[in-house]
């Protein structure tokens, strides 16, 4: 059902994943690409990219370009 992820009242999509799932997926790989994270979490590439960018904005992840791929890592603490 294409409406499974939508709020019944507002019709807006609901978050079907948690931020910590994406942080954990990044932590498990040396050079985690957006595709690697999407595969590990079980979501679409564009969904992963949205979450990863939000987590980067919040200071929970860092990224850099490696060729044409965006590679994710945990910030140095």
mmCIF file of C-alpha atoms in Angstrom:
data_model
loop_
_atom_site.group_PDB
_atom_site.id
_atom_site.type_symbol
_atom_site.label_atom_id
_atom_site.label_comp_id
_atom_site.label_asym_id
_atom_site.label_seq_id
_atom_site.Cartn_x
_atom_site.Cartn_y
_atom_site.Cartn_z
ATOM 1 C CA UNK A 1 0.000 0.000 0.000
ATOM 2 C CA UNK A 2 1.559 3.276 -1.097
ATOM 3 C CA UNK A 3 -0.100 5.148 1.778
ATOM 4 C CA UNK A 4 1.506 2.974 4.474
ATOM 5 C CA UNK A 5 4.084 5.627 5.399
ATOM 6 C CA UNK A 6 1.615 8.513 5.419
ATOM 7 C CA UNK A 7 -0.060 10.039 8.445
ATOM 8 C CA UNK A 8 -3.782 9.285 8.238
ATOM 9 C CA UNK A 9 -4.825 12.859 9.128
ATOM 10 C CA UNK A 10 -2.243 15.059 7.417
ATOM 11 C CA UNK A 11 -1.307 12.822 4.486
ATOM 12 C CA UNK A 12 2.355 13.671 5.125
ATOM 13 C CA UNK A 13 4.983 10.960 5.038
ATOM 14 C CA UNK A 14 6.053 9.706 8.432
ATOM 15 C CA UNK A 15 9.645 8.889 9.269
ATOM 16 C CA UNK A 16 9.989 5.146 8.841
ATOM 17 C CA UNK A 17 13.615 5.038 10.008
ATOM 18 C CA UNK A 18 15.518 6.368 12.995
ATOM 19 C CA UNK A 19 18.635 8.537 12.783
ATOM 20 C CA UNK A 20 20.615 6.141 14.955
ATOM 21 C CA UNK A 21 20.146 3.398 12.324
ATOM 22 C CA UNK A 22 22.081 5.541 9.840
ATOM 23 C CA UNK A 23 24.803 6.480 12.338
ATOM 24 C CA UNK A 24 25.246 2.786 13.217
ATOM 25 C CA UNK A 25 25.435 1.838 9.527
ATOM 26 C CA UNK A 26 28.167 4.459 8.950
ATOM 27 C CA UNK A 27 30.083 3.296 12.037
ATOM 28 C CA UNK A 28 30.185 -0.298 10.720
ATOM 29 C CA UNK A 29 32.112 0.607 7.535
ATOM 30 C CA UNK A 30 35.448 2.292 6.920
ATOM 31 C CA UNK A 31 34.335 4.380 3.958
ATOM 32 C CA UNK A 32 30.547 4.132 3.900
ATOM 33 C CA UNK A 33 28.971 5.490 0.723
ATOM 34 C CA UNK A 34 25.359 6.624 0.640
ATOM 35 C CA UNK A 35 24.527 3.408 -1.272
ATOM 36 C CA UNK A 36 26.260 1.260 1.375
ATOM 37 C CA UNK A 37 24.208 2.925 4.109
ATOM 38 C CA UNK A 38 20.954 2.649 2.124
ATOM 39 C CA UNK A 39 21.578 -1.086 1.586
ATOM 40 C CA UNK A 40 22.411 -1.689 5.240
ATOM 41 C CA UNK A 41 19.394 0.243 6.574
ATOM 42 C CA UNK A 42 17.060 -1.092 3.870
ATOM 43 C CA UNK A 43 15.850 2.114 2.271
ATOM 44 C CA UNK A 44 16.082 3.990 -1.018
ATOM 45 C CA UNK A 45 19.275 5.907 -1.862
ATOM 46 C CA UNK A 46 17.467 9.268 -1.782
ATOM 47 C CA UNK A 47 15.931 8.464 1.629
ATOM 48 C CA UNK A 48 19.375 7.607 3.016
ATOM 49 C CA UNK A 49 20.851 10.784 1.539
ATOM 50 C CA UNK A 50 18.137 12.894 3.190
ATOM 51 C CA UNK A 51 18.745 11.329 6.623
ATOM 52 C CA UNK A 52 22.550 11.451 6.242
ATOM 53 C CA UNK A 53 22.512 15.127 5.248
ATOM 54 C CA UNK A 54 20.259 15.938 8.229
ATOM 55 C CA UNK A 55 22.613 14.036 10.562
ATOM 56 C CA UNK A 56 25.580 15.908 9.092
ATOM 57 C CA UNK A 57 23.780 19.233 9.673
ATOM 58 C CA UNK A 58 23.239 18.151 13.294
ATOM 59 C CA UNK A 59 26.959 17.377 13.700
ATOM 60 C CA UNK A 60 26.478 13.612 14.103
ATOM 61 C CA UNK A 61 28.173 12.651 10.794
ATOM 62 C CA UNK A 62 30.743 14.039 8.376
ATOM 63 C CA UNK A 63 31.062 13.537 4.632
ATOM 64 C CA UNK A 64 33.577 14.049 1.864
ATOM 65 C CA UNK A 65 33.596 13.377 -1.835
ATOM 66 C CA UNK A 66 35.611 10.370 -3.071
ATOM 67 C CA UNK A 67 35.390 10.565 -6.842
ATOM 68 C CA UNK A 68 31.676 10.835 -7.589
ATOM 69 C CA UNK A 69 30.561 9.166 -4.331
ATOM 70 C CA UNK A 70 29.819 10.872 -1.040
ATOM 71 C CA UNK A 71 31.591 8.994 1.744
ATOM 72 C CA UNK A 72 30.332 9.205 5.329
ATOM 73 C CA UNK A 73 32.159 8.955 8.655
ATOM 74 C CA UNK A 74 31.677 9.694 12.320
ATOM 75 C CA UNK A 75 33.117 13.030 13.445
ATOM 76 C CA UNK A 76 36.442 12.859 15.270
ATOM 77 C CA UNK A 77 35.760 13.336 18.923
#
